[in-house]
Tab-separated table of N, CA and C in Angstrom:
chain	number	residue	atom	x	y	z
A	10	UNK	N	-47.213	-214.106	91.993
A	10	UNK	CA	-45.993	-213.546	91.452
A	10	UNK	C	-46.080	-212.025	91.404
A	11	UNK	N	-46.799	-211.448	92.351
A	11	UNK	CA	-46.856	-209.994	92.417
A	11	UNK	C	-47.986	-209.353	91.663
A	12	UNK	N	-48.919	-210.159	91.137
A	12	UNK	CA	-50.024	-209.628	90.334
A	12	UNK	C	-51.313	-210.295	90.782
A	13	UNK	N	-52.320	-209.493	91.059
A	13	UNK	CA	-53.605	-210.044	91.478
A	13	UNK	C	-54.727	-209.305	90.756
A	14	UNK	N	-55.468	-210.015	89.899
A	14	UNK	CA	-56.585	-209.377	89.196
A	14	UNK	C	-57.663	-208.926	90.184
A	15	UNK	N	-58.355	-207.857	89.844
A	15	UNK	CA	-59.395	-207.292	90.705
A	15	UNK	C	-60.490	-208.319	90.977
A	16	UNK	N	-60.813	-209.132	90.001
A	16	UNK	CA	-61.855	-210.153	90.186
A	16	UNK	C	-61.463	-211.124	91.294
A	17	UNK	N	-60.184	-211.490	91.346
A	17	UNK	CA	-59.727	-212.401	92.404
A	17	UNK	C	-59.772	-211.736	93.777
A	18	UNK	N	-59.426	-210.460	93.832
A	18	UNK	CA	-59.462	-209.732	95.108
A	18	UNK	C	-60.885	-209.692	95.640
A	19	UNK	N	-61.837	-209.375	94.760
A	19	UNK	CA	-63.242	-209.301	95.164
A	19	UNK	C	-63.734	-210.671	95.627
A	20	UNK	N	-63.330	-211.712	94.917
A	20	UNK	CA	-63.739	-213.067	95.288
A	20	UNK	C	-63.134	-213.479	96.632
A	21	UNK	N	-61.839	-213.221	96.805
A	21	UNK	CA	-61.172	-213.585	98.056
A	21	UNK	C	-61.732	-212.817	99.254
A	22	UNK	N	-62.020	-211.536	99.060
A	22	UNK	CA	-62.532	-210.712	100.158
A	22	UNK	C	-64.022	-210.934	100.387
A	23	UNK	N	-64.703	-211.507	99.388
A	23	UNK	CA	-66.150	-211.729	99.453
A	23	UNK	C	-66.884	-210.421	99.773
A	24	UNK	N	-66.409	-209.335	99.114
A	24	UNK	CA	-67.004	-208.014	99.313
A	24	UNK	C	-67.295	-207.395	97.947
A	25	UNK	N	-68.201	-206.431	97.906
A	25	UNK	CA	-68.497	-205.760	96.640
A	25	UNK	C	-67.279	-204.986	96.117
A	26	UNK	N	-67.149	-204.905	94.799
A	26	UNK	CA	-66.004	-204.255	94.170
A	26	UNK	C	-65.903	-202.782	94.576
A	27	UNK	N	-67.036	-202.102	94.702
A	27	UNK	CA	-67.015	-200.692	95.100
A	27	UNK	C	-66.355	-200.522	96.469
A	28	UNK	N	-66.709	-201.411	97.398
A	28	UNK	CA	-66.145	-201.336	98.742
A	28	UNK	C	-64.641	-201.647	98.713
A	29	UNK	N	-64.274	-202.650	97.941
A	29	UNK	CA	-62.858	-203.025	97.840
A	29	UNK	C	-62.053	-201.846	97.292
A	30	UNK	N	-62.554	-201.220	96.221
A	30	UNK	CA	-61.827	-200.113	95.601
A	30	UNK	C	-61.803	-198.862	96.469
A	31	UNK	N	-62.879	-198.593	97.190
A	31	UNK	CA	-62.937	-197.353	97.970
A	31	UNK	C	-62.352	-197.496	99.383
A	32	UNK	N	-62.412	-198.684	99.970
A	32	UNK	CA	-61.995	-198.828	101.367
A	32	UNK	C	-60.751	-199.689	101.589
A	33	UNK	N	-60.601	-200.774	100.850
A	33	UNK	CA	-59.473	-201.671	101.098
A	33	UNK	C	-58.202	-201.267	100.344
A	34	UNK	N	-58.340	-201.013	99.054
A	34	UNK	CA	-57.152	-200.738	98.231
A	34	UNK	C	-56.398	-199.471	98.650
A	35	UNK	N	-57.087	-198.398	99.064
A	35	UNK	CA	-56.333	-197.214	99.506
A	35	UNK	C	-55.471	-197.478	100.747
A	36	UNK	N	-55.760	-198.544	101.473
A	36	UNK	CA	-55.018	-198.852	102.689
A	36	UNK	C	-53.788	-199.723	102.437
A	37	UNK	N	-53.548	-200.085	101.174
A	37	UNK	CA	-52.365	-200.890	100.849
A	37	UNK	C	-51.098	-200.097	101.154
A	38	UNK	N	-50.048	-200.772	101.619
A	38	UNK	CA	-48.793	-200.064	101.902
A	38	UNK	C	-48.126	-199.606	100.607
A	39	UNK	N	-47.181	-198.678	100.701
A	39	UNK	CA	-46.475	-198.220	99.500
A	39	UNK	C	-45.785	-199.394	98.792
A	40	UNK	N	-45.617	-199.270	97.494
A	40	UNK	CA	-44.969	-200.330	96.721
A	40	UNK	C	-45.943	-201.127	95.880
A	41	UNK	N	-47.241	-200.872	96.065
A	41	UNK	CA	-48.253	-201.544	95.257
A	41	UNK	C	-48.825	-200.558	94.249
A	42	UNK	N	-49.092	-201.053	93.046
A	42	UNK	CA	-49.731	-200.229	92.024
A	42	UNK	C	-51.150	-200.740	91.845
A	43	UNK	N	-52.108	-199.824	91.976
A	43	UNK	CA	-53.509	-200.193	91.827
A	43	UNK	C	-53.982	-199.718	90.458
A	44	UNK	N	-54.385	-200.659	89.623
A	44	UNK	CA	-54.965	-200.373	88.310
A	44	UNK	C	-56.453	-200.694	88.395
A	45	UNK	N	-57.260	-200.226	87.441
A	45	UNK	CA	-58.689	-200.528	87.504
A	45	UNK	C	-58.997	-202.032	87.497
A	46	UNK	N	-58.118	-202.833	86.856
A	46	UNK	CA	-58.423	-204.260	86.761
A	46	UNK	C	-57.471	-205.161	87.554
A	47	UNK	N	-56.494	-204.577	88.256
A	47	UNK	CA	-55.542	-205.411	88.993
A	47	UNK	C	-54.727	-204.589	89.986
A	48	UNK	N	-54.049	-205.317	90.864
A	48	UNK	CA	-53.094	-204.731	91.797
A	48	UNK	C	-51.797	-205.524	91.632
A	49	UNK	N	-50.663	-204.816	91.573
A	49	UNK	CA	-49.398	-205.535	91.456
A	49	UNK	C	-48.290	-204.808	92.195
A	50	UNK	N	-47.232	-205.565	92.461
A	50	UNK	CA	-46.086	-205.025	93.191
A	50	UNK	C	-45.155	-204.297	92.223
A	51	UNK	N	-44.228	-203.525	92.794
A	51	UNK	CA	-43.242	-202.819	91.982
A	51	UNK	C	-42.361	-203.818	91.239
A	52	UNK	N	-42.048	-204.938	91.882
A	52	UNK	CA	-41.207	-205.959	91.235
A	52	UNK	C	-41.912	-206.537	90.009
A	53	UNK	N	-43.205	-206.784	90.134
A	53	UNK	CA	-43.965	-207.288	88.985
A	53	UNK	C	-43.993	-206.238	87.875
A	54	UNK	N	-44.204	-204.978	88.252
A	54	UNK	CA	-44.204	-203.894	87.261
A	54	UNK	C	-42.875	-203.798	86.535
A	55	UNK	N	-41.777	-203.978	87.275
A	55	UNK	CA	-40.446	-203.957	86.658
A	55	UNK	C	-40.267	-205.133	85.693
A	56	UNK	N	-40.752	-206.320	86.086
A	56	UNK	CA	-40.647	-207.486	85.202
A	56	UNK	C	-41.416	-207.262	83.905
A	57	UNK	N	-42.620	-206.721	84.019
A	57	UNK	CA	-43.444	-206.453	82.835
A	57	UNK	C	-42.758	-205.419	81.948
A	58	UNK	N	-42.240	-204.368	82.557
A	58	UNK	CA	-41.547	-203.311	81.812
A	58	UNK	C	-40.329	-203.879	81.070
A	59	UNK	N	-39.543	-204.684	81.753
A	59	UNK	CA	-38.347	-205.270	81.145
A	59	UNK	C	-38.707	-206.254	80.031
A	60	UNK	N	-39.756	-207.028	80.234
A	60	UNK	CA	-40.201	-207.983	79.215
A	60	UNK	C	-40.644	-207.243	77.958
A	61	UNK	N	-41.425	-206.183	78.137
A	61	UNK	CA	-41.906	-205.405	76.986
A	61	UNK	C	-40.745	-204.687	76.304
A	62	UNK	N	-39.844	-204.100	77.078
A	62	UNK	CA	-38.695	-203.417	76.488
A	62	UNK	C	-37.855	-204.388	75.659
A	63	UNK	N	-37.620	-205.582	76.168
A	63	UNK	CA	-36.855	-206.587	75.437
A	63	UNK	C	-37.541	-207.006	74.152
A	64	UNK	N	-38.848	-207.199	74.223
A	64	UNK	CA	-39.592	-207.612	73.026
A	64	UNK	C	-39.569	-206.524	71.957
A	65	UNK	N	-39.727	-205.271	72.369
A	65	UNK	CA	-39.755	-204.174	71.398
A	65	UNK	C	-38.362	-203.858	70.860
A	66	UNK	N	-37.345	-203.984	71.685
A	66	UNK	CA	-35.973	-203.763	71.201
A	66	UNK	C	-35.570	-204.820	70.186
A	67	UNK	N	-36.109	-206.006	70.322
A	67	UNK	CA	-35.757	-207.102	69.420
A	67	UNK	C	-36.505	-207.093	68.106
A	68	UNK	N	-37.547	-206.277	67.991
A	68	UNK	CA	-38.323	-206.315	66.751
A	68	UNK	C	-37.627	-205.514	65.656
A	69	UNK	N	-37.744	-206.001	64.429
A	69	UNK	CA	-37.054	-205.402	63.283
A	69	UNK	C	-38.006	-204.787	62.267
A	70	UNK	N	-39.296	-204.933	62.494
A	70	UNK	CA	-40.287	-204.335	61.604
A	70	UNK	C	-41.494	-203.922	62.443
A	71	UNK	N	-42.368	-203.092	61.892
A	71	UNK	CA	-43.511	-202.625	62.689
A	71	UNK	C	-44.372	-203.795	63.192
A	72	UNK	N	-44.896	-203.625	64.386
A	72	UNK	CA	-45.809	-204.614	64.935
A	72	UNK	C	-46.785	-203.927	65.875
A	73	UNK	N	-47.922	-204.564	66.064
A	73	UNK	CA	-48.907	-204.004	66.977
A	73	UNK	C	-48.615	-204.523	68.382
A	74	UNK	N	-48.875	-203.684	69.350
A	74	UNK	CA	-48.622	-204.078	70.737
A	74	UNK	C	-49.509	-205.241	71.159
A	75	UNK	N	-50.677	-205.414	70.499
A	75	UNK	CA	-51.555	-206.534	70.868
A	75	UNK	C	-50.818	-207.866	70.739
A	76	UNK	N	-50.011	-208.006	69.659
A	76	UNK	CA	-49.311	-209.274	69.453
A	76	UNK	C	-48.282	-209.510	70.550
A	77	UNK	N	-47.600	-208.462	70.987
A	77	UNK	CA	-46.630	-208.590	72.078
A	77	UNK	C	-47.367	-208.904	73.374
A	78	UNK	N	-48.482	-208.224	73.601
A	78	UNK	CA	-49.256	-208.421	74.833
A	78	UNK	C	-49.741	-209.863	74.954
A	79	UNK	N	-50.162	-210.430	73.832
A	79	UNK	CA	-50.644	-211.804	73.848
A	79	UNK	C	-49.509	-212.762	74.213
A	80	UNK	N	-48.349	-212.578	73.603
A	80	UNK	CA	-47.219	-213.481	73.853
A	80	UNK	C	-46.612	-213.287	75.237
A	81	UNK	N	-46.620	-212.059	75.753
A	81	UNK	CA	-45.980	-211.761	77.041
A	81	UNK	C	-46.962	-211.649	78.193
A	82	UNK	N	-48.240	-211.886	77.947
A	82	UNK	CA	-49.280	-211.793	78.984
A	82	UNK	C	-49.277	-210.430	79.666
A	83	UNK	N	-49.375	-209.383	78.853
A	83	UNK	CA	-49.400	-208.010	79.360
A	83	UNK	C	-50.704	-207.360	78.915
A	84	UNK	N	-51.308	-206.572	79.783
A	84	UNK	CA	-52.515	-205.828	79.448
A	84	UNK	C	-52.165	-204.755	78.416
A	85	UNK	N	-52.993	-204.604	77.376
A	85	UNK	CA	-52.697	-203.672	76.286
A	85	UNK	C	-52.573	-202.237	76.777
A	86	UNK	N	-53.474	-201.805	77.652
A	86	UNK	CA	-53.423	-200.433	78.159
A	86	UNK	C	-52.112	-200.183	78.909
A	87	UNK	N	-51.709	-201.144	79.711
A	87	UNK	CA	-50.452	-201.038	80.455
A	87	UNK	C	-49.275	-201.021	79.486
A	88	UNK	N	-49.334	-201.851	78.438
A	88	UNK	CA	-48.264	-201.911	77.445
A	88	UNK	C	-48.096	-200.578	76.721
A	89	UNK	N	-49.202	-199.931	76.376
A	89	UNK	CA	-49.129	-198.628	75.702
A	89	UNK	C	-48.478	-197.603	76.626
A	90	UNK	N	-48.872	-197.605	77.903
A	90	UNK	CA	-48.277	-196.673	78.873
A	90	UNK	C	-46.776	-196.918	79.021
A	91	UNK	N	-46.391	-198.183	79.137
A	91	UNK	CA	-44.976	-198.518	79.315
A	91	UNK	C	-44.187	-198.150	78.056
A	92	UNK	N	-44.708	-198.500	76.883
A	92	UNK	CA	-44.007	-198.200	75.625
A	92	UNK	C	-43.831	-196.694	75.459
A	93	UNK	N	-44.858	-195.925	75.786
A	93	UNK	CA	-44.771	-194.468	75.696
A	93	UNK	C	-43.689	-193.949	76.638
A	94	UNK	N	-43.655	-194.488	77.844
A	94	UNK	CA	-42.648	-194.083	78.823
A	94	UNK	C	-41.237	-194.471	78.366
A	95	UNK	N	-41.092	-195.670	77.796
A	95	UNK	CA	-39.783	-196.112	77.297
A	95	UNK	C	-39.295	-195.216	76.164
A	96	UNK	N	-40.195	-194.825	75.274
A	96	UNK	CA	-39.824	-193.942	74.170
A	96	UNK	C	-39.459	-192.552	74.682
A	97	UNK	N	-40.248	-192.051	75.622
A	97	UNK	CA	-39.997	-190.725	76.190
A	97	UNK	C	-38.657	-190.691	76.921
A	98	UNK	N	-38.322	-191.778	77.621
A	98	UNK	CA	-37.073	-191.860	78.366
A	98	UNK	C	-35.885	-192.302	77.520
A	99	UNK	N	-36.083	-192.444	76.228
A	99	UNK	CA	-35.010	-192.828	75.289
A	99	UNK	C	-34.437	-194.216	75.585
A	100	UNK	N	-35.219	-195.062	76.267
A	100	UNK	CA	-34.782	-196.442	76.495
A	100	UNK	C	-35.113	-197.319	75.297
A	101	UNK	N	-35.911	-196.786	74.407
A	101	UNK	CA	-36.380	-197.517	73.240
A	101	UNK	C	-36.370	-196.555	72.062
A	102	UNK	N	-35.871	-196.994	70.920
A	102	UNK	CA	-35.803	-196.145	69.729
A	102	UNK	C	-36.894	-196.565	68.753
A	103	UNK	N	-37.747	-195.626	68.402
A	103	UNK	CA	-38.835	-195.906	67.480
A	103	UNK	C	-39.953	-194.913	67.680
A	104	UNK	N	-41.120	-195.268	67.141
A	104	UNK	CA	-42.288	-194.410	67.327
A	104	UNK	C	-43.513	-195.275	67.548
A	105	UNK	N	-44.448	-194.735	68.311
A	105	UNK	CA	-45.680	-195.435	68.635
A	105	UNK	C	-46.843	-194.618	68.101
A	106	UNK	N	-47.625	-195.225	67.250
A	106	UNK	CA	-48.804	-194.578	66.687
A	106	UNK	C	-50.004	-195.444	67.043
A	107	UNK	N	-50.739	-195.020	68.073
A	107	UNK	CA	-51.832	-195.861	68.574
A	107	UNK	C	-51.219	-197.075	69.240
A	108	UNK	N	-51.447	-198.259	68.660
A	108	UNK	CA	-50.833	-199.480	69.185
A	108	UNK	C	-49.797	-200.044	68.214
A	109	UNK	N	-49.465	-199.291	67.171
A	109	UNK	CA	-48.461	-199.732	66.196
A	109	UNK	C	-47.097	-199.169	66.561
A	110	UNK	N	-46.147	-200.069	66.833
A	110	UNK	CA	-44.785	-199.667	67.148
A	110	UNK	C	-43.921	-199.873	65.913
A	111	UNK	N	-43.186	-198.823	65.522
A	111	UNK	CA	-42.249	-198.900	64.394
A	111	UNK	C	-40.846	-198.643	64.923
A	112	UNK	N	-39.961	-199.655	64.834
A	112	UNK	CA	-38.588	-199.466	65.315
A	112	UNK	C	-37.856	-198.409	64.494
A	113	UNK	N	-36.969	-197.673	65.131
A	113	UNK	CA	-36.219	-196.611	64.459
A	113	UNK	C	-35.366	-197.165	63.320
A	114	UNK	N	-34.790	-198.341	63.497
A	114	UNK	CA	-33.945	-198.935	62.446
A	114	UNK	C	-34.772	-199.201	61.191
A	115	UNK	N	-35.989	-199.681	61.372
A	115	UNK	CA	-36.874	-199.935	60.231
A	115	UNK	C	-37.230	-198.616	59.535
A	116	UNK	N	-37.540	-197.596	60.318
A	116	UNK	CA	-37.918	-196.294	59.746
A	116	UNK	C	-36.759	-195.700	58.944
A	117	UNK	N	-35.535	-195.809	59.473
A	117	UNK	CA	-34.358	-195.307	58.738
A	117	UNK	C	-34.149	-196.080	57.442
A	118	UNK	N	-34.272	-197.409	57.503
A	118	UNK	CA	-34.098	-198.239	56.308
A	118	UNK	C	-35.168	-197.905	55.263
A	119	UNK	N	-36.397	-197.676	55.716
A	119	UNK	CA	-37.488	-197.319	54.801
A	119	UNK	C	-37.194	-195.986	54.128
A	120	UNK	N	-36.771	-194.991	54.909
A	120	UNK	CA	-36.450	-193.665	54.358
A	120	UNK	C	-35.360	-193.767	53.296
A	121	UNK	N	-34.304	-194.496	53.611
A	121	UNK	CA	-33.175	-194.640	52.688
A	121	UNK	C	-33.589	-195.367	51.416
A	122	UNK	N	-34.340	-196.442	51.565
A	122	UNK	CA	-34.767	-197.231	50.409
A	122	UNK	C	-35.673	-196.419	49.504
A	123	UNK	N	-36.608	-195.684	50.069
A	123	UNK	CA	-37.517	-194.855	49.271
A	123	UNK	C	-36.734	-193.766	48.543
A	124	UNK	N	-35.823	-193.120	49.252
A	124	UNK	CA	-35.031	-192.048	48.619
A	124	UNK	C	-34.198	-192.585	47.460
A	125	UNK	N	-33.530	-193.725	47.652
A	125	UNK	CA	-32.725	-194.318	46.576
A	125	UNK	C	-33.588	-194.693	45.372
A	126	UNK	N	-34.741	-195.291	45.646
A	126	UNK	CA	-35.650	-195.704	44.568
A	126	UNK	C	-36.152	-194.472	43.807
A	127	UNK	N	-36.528	-193.439	44.525
A	127	UNK	CA	-37.065	-192.221	43.916
A	127	UNK	C	-35.987	-191.499	43.102
A	128	UNK	N	-34.798	-191.359	43.677
A	128	UNK	CA	-33.715	-190.651	42.988
A	128	UNK	C	-33.241	-191.382	41.734
A	129	UNK	N	-33.211	-192.697	41.774
A	129	UNK	CA	-32.705	-193.435	40.621
A	129	UNK	C	-33.757	-193.654	39.541
A	130	UNK	N	-35.020	-193.813	39.900
A	130	UNK	CA	-36.053	-194.137	38.911
A	130	UNK	C	-37.049	-193.013	38.639
A	131	UNK	N	-37.152	-192.082	39.551
A	131	UNK	CA	-38.105	-190.977	39.488
A	131	UNK	C	-39.557	-191.446	39.535
A	132	UNK	N	-39.768	-192.645	40.058
A	132	UNK	CA	-41.112	-193.145	40.303
A	132	UNK	C	-41.037	-194.206	41.400
A	133	UNK	N	-42.178	-194.451	42.023
A	133	UNK	CA	-42.300	-195.498	43.027
A	133	UNK	C	-43.522	-196.329	42.664
A	134	UNK	N	-43.337	-197.611	42.462
A	134	UNK	CA	-44.474	-198.459	42.098
A	134	UNK	C	-45.403	-198.615	43.299
A	135	UNK	N	-46.660	-198.811	43.024
A	135	UNK	CA	-47.648	-199.009	44.085
A	135	UNK	C	-47.300	-200.257	44.892
A	136	UNK	N	-46.821	-201.278	44.220
A	136	UNK	CA	-46.418	-202.516	44.899
A	136	UNK	C	-45.278	-202.244	45.889
A	137	UNK	N	-44.313	-201.441	45.473
A	137	UNK	CA	-43.188	-201.072	46.339
A	137	UNK	C	-43.694	-200.302	47.554
A	138	UNK	N	-44.560	-199.324	47.318
A	138	UNK	CA	-45.095	-198.512	48.414
A	138	UNK	C	-45.871	-199.377	49.410
A	139	UNK	N	-46.682	-200.289	48.888
A	139	UNK	CA	-47.469	-201.156	49.766
A	139	UNK	C	-46.580	-202.097	50.570
A	140	UNK	N	-45.494	-202.569	49.963
A	140	UNK	CA	-44.606	-203.489	50.678
A	140	UNK	C	-43.945	-202.813	51.878
A	141	UNK	N	-43.776	-201.504	51.815
A	141	UNK	CA	-43.195	-200.754	52.929
A	141	UNK	C	-44.260	-200.087	53.796
A	142	UNK	N	-45.532	-200.287	53.472
A	142	UNK	CA	-46.606	-199.683	54.258
A	142	UNK	C	-46.642	-198.175	54.148
A	143	UNK	N	-46.365	-197.665	52.940
A	143	UNK	CA	-46.266	-196.226	52.724
A	143	UNK	C	-47.515	-195.721	52.018
A	144	UNK	N	-48.080	-194.638	52.544
A	144	UNK	CA	-49.232	-193.988	51.928
A	144	UNK	C	-48.873	-192.591	51.463
A	145	UNK	N	-49.864	-191.903	50.946
A	145	UNK	CA	-49.622	-190.564	50.401
A	145	UNK	C	-49.168	-189.582	51.476
A	146	UNK	N	-49.624	-189.746	52.699
A	146	UNK	CA	-49.227	-188.848	53.784
A	146	UNK	C	-47.722	-188.932	54.016
A	147	UNK	N	-47.187	-190.134	54.004
A	147	UNK	CA	-45.746	-190.341	54.182
A	147	UNK	C	-44.982	-189.561	53.109
A	148	UNK	N	-45.416	-189.688	51.855
A	148	UNK	CA	-44.714	-189.031	50.749
A	148	UNK	C	-44.834	-187.508	50.843
A	149	UNK	N	-46.023	-187.021	51.155
A	149	UNK	CA	-46.241	-185.567	51.236
A	149	UNK	C	-45.414	-184.937	52.352
A	150	UNK	N	-45.387	-185.564	53.517
A	150	UNK	CA	-44.665	-184.973	54.652
A	150	UNK	C	-43.157	-184.970	54.436
A	151	UNK	N	-42.688	-185.773	53.507
A	151	UNK	CA	-41.254	-185.822	53.228
A	151	UNK	C	-40.871	-185.101	51.945
A	152	UNK	N	-41.806	-184.361	51.381
A	152	UNK	CA	-41.501	-183.514	50.231
A	152	UNK	C	-41.509	-184.185	48.875
A	153	UNK	N	-42.023	-185.398	48.784
A	153	UNK	CA	-42.119	-186.056	47.478
A	153	UNK	C	-43.364	-185.529	46.770
A	154	UNK	N	-43.176	-184.917	45.615
A	154	UNK	CA	-44.318	-184.432	44.842
A	154	UNK	C	-44.399	-185.236	43.562
A	155	UNK	N	-45.599	-185.622	43.227
A	155	UNK	CA	-45.778	-186.422	42.025
A	155	UNK	C	-47.233	-186.688	41.753
A	156	UNK	N	-47.455	-187.503	40.762
A	156	UNK	CA	-48.803	-187.882	40.372
A	156	UNK	C	-49.042	-189.328	40.767
A	157	UNK	N	-50.163	-189.578	41.401
A	157	UNK	CA	-50.506	-190.951	41.782
A	157	UNK	C	-51.326	-191.555	40.653
A	158	UNK	N	-50.715	-192.452	39.910
A	158	UNK	CA	-51.387	-193.184	38.844
A	158	UNK	C	-51.783	-194.545	39.410
A	159	UNK	N	-52.599	-195.318	38.697
A	159	UNK	CA	-53.060	-196.595	39.270
A	159	UNK	C	-51.953	-197.531	39.758
A	160	UNK	N	-50.824	-197.584	39.060
A	160	UNK	CA	-49.796	-198.540	39.463
A	160	UNK	C	-48.472	-197.884	39.857
A	161	UNK	N	-48.428	-196.546	39.879
A	161	UNK	CA	-47.157	-195.891	40.143
A	161	UNK	C	-47.375	-194.467	40.653
A	162	UNK	N	-46.437	-194.012	41.502
A	162	UNK	CA	-46.359	-192.618	41.933
A	162	UNK	C	-45.154	-192.061	41.190
A	163	UNK	N	-45.368	-191.070	40.337
A	163	UNK	CA	-44.331	-190.646	39.415
A	163	UNK	C	-44.115	-189.143	39.477
A	164	UNK	N	-42.872	-188.718	39.182
A	164	UNK	CA	-42.567	-187.294	39.116
A	164	UNK	C	-43.350	-186.680	37.962
A	165	UNK	N	-43.923	-185.494	38.148
A	165	UNK	CA	-44.702	-184.852	37.085
A	165	UNK	C	-43.880	-184.617	35.811
A	166	UNK	N	-42.583	-184.374	35.965
A	166	UNK	CA	-41.736	-184.128	34.796
A	166	UNK	C	-41.707	-185.325	33.852
A	167	UNK	N	-41.774	-186.531	34.416
A	167	UNK	CA	-41.759	-187.732	33.572
A	167	UNK	C	-43.027	-187.826	32.736
A	168	UNK	N	-44.154	-187.496	33.336
A	168	UNK	CA	-45.418	-187.529	32.602
A	168	UNK	C	-45.415	-186.442	31.543
A	169	UNK	N	-44.927	-185.273	31.892
A	169	UNK	CA	-44.864	-184.157	30.947
A	169	UNK	C	-43.972	-184.510	29.761
A	170	UNK	N	-42.814	-185.118	30.039
A	170	UNK	CA	-41.894	-185.509	28.954
A	170	UNK	C	-42.525	-186.563	28.055
A	171	UNK	N	-43.230	-187.520	28.632
A	171	UNK	CA	-43.911	-188.538	27.830
A	171	UNK	C	-44.981	-187.895	26.948
A	172	UNK	N	-45.689	-186.907	27.478
A	172	UNK	CA	-46.718	-186.210	26.703
A	172	UNK	C	-46.085	-185.427	25.549
A	173	UNK	N	-44.988	-184.729	25.817
A	173	UNK	CA	-44.283	-183.969	24.770
A	173	UNK	C	-43.820	-184.919	23.669
A	174	UNK	N	-43.255	-186.068	24.047
A	174	UNK	CA	-42.810	-187.049	23.056
A	174	UNK	C	-43.982	-187.576	22.228
A	175	UNK	N	-45.089	-187.827	22.868
A	175	UNK	CA	-46.276	-188.328	22.184
A	175	UNK	C	-46.784	-187.305	21.175
A	176	UNK	N	-46.889	-186.065	21.608
A	176	UNK	CA	-47.355	-185.003	20.720
A	176	UNK	C	-46.390	-184.845	19.545
A	177	UNK	N	-45.072	-184.880	19.815
A	177	UNK	CA	-44.072	-184.768	18.756
A	177	UNK	C	-44.206	-185.886	17.740
A	178	UNK	N	-44.384	-187.123	18.203
A	178	UNK	CA	-44.536	-188.259	17.296
A	178	UNK	C	-45.786	-188.128	16.444
A	179	UNK	N	-46.858	-187.662	17.044
A	179	UNK	CA	-48.110	-187.511	16.290
A	179	UNK	C	-47.991	-186.414	15.237
A	180	UNK	N	-47.299	-185.330	15.557
A	180	UNK	CA	-47.150	-184.231	14.597
A	180	UNK	C	-46.243	-184.623	13.437
A	181	UNK	N	-45.223	-185.410	13.681
A	181	UNK	CA	-44.276	-185.790	12.640
A	181	UNK	C	-44.876	-186.821	11.703
A	182	UNK	N	-45.441	-187.913	12.242
A	182	UNK	CA	-45.882	-188.996	11.380
A	182	UNK	C	-47.385	-189.187	11.346
A	183	UNK	N	-48.077	-188.593	12.267
A	183	UNK	CA	-49.515	-188.759	12.302
A	183	UNK	C	-49.946	-190.053	12.955
A	184	UNK	N	-48.984	-190.893	13.281
A	184	UNK	CA	-49.305	-192.143	13.983
A	184	UNK	C	-48.371	-192.271	15.176
A	185	UNK	N	-48.776	-193.068	16.071
A	185	UNK	CA	-47.963	-193.286	17.264
A	185	UNK	C	-48.082	-194.747	17.642
A	186	UNK	N	-46.960	-195.391	17.840
A	186	UNK	CA	-46.982	-196.775	18.265
A	186	UNK	C	-46.976	-196.813	19.783
A	187	UNK	N	-47.883	-197.600	20.327
A	187	UNK	CA	-47.992	-197.732	21.774
A	187	UNK	C	-47.717	-199.192	22.121
A	188	UNK	N	-46.752	-199.400	22.978
A	188	UNK	CA	-46.389	-200.746	23.384
A	188	UNK	C	-46.937	-201.015	24.783
A	189	UNK	N	-47.285	-202.257	25.046
A	189	UNK	CA	-47.834	-202.584	26.367
A	189	UNK	C	-46.817	-202.426	27.461
C-alpha cells in the first residue's frame, strides 16, 4: 500500500543495509520518500498526513501523539514532523509541545475558565488547577500573581486581609475563633 519498511527491503534484496541505503535507494525514481526506517510513495504520505490531520482536528482535549500513532499505525517521528507542518501551515489549530498536542479550542476554554474563576473568587484551588493541567508557569506567563498555599493559589490581598482581620480580632478580644 505504498509503504515498505527498511527491514523488508534488505530481506527482499538479500543485501546489506549499508549497500541498500548507499546504492539502491538513491536510484529510486521521483515520488518516493526515503526515511531511515522505511520507503513510501507520495500517495502513502498523503494518506498518513490526512489520517493524522483528521485525528488531531477531532480531538477536544490534549493528547500525546503516541496514542494517535498507535491507533493510526504512524511512526512517532513522522507524526511529529507532520503535526509541526500542519500547525505551521495553519491546517491545524493548536500547539505542539514535544509530543503533547493541545487543541486551540481547549486552550481558549481553559483560558476563559481560569480567568472567570480567578476574577470571581480571587483564588484557584489546587484541585481545579490540576484538573486543567495548569502549573505555576502557566499562571506566571499570563500575569496571575499570588501565593501558592498547599490547597489553593490565592491573591496576596486576600491573605493580607485575613491577617489584618485576625490581628484586629486578637487586639479587641484577646481571643480568636478559628473554624475548620
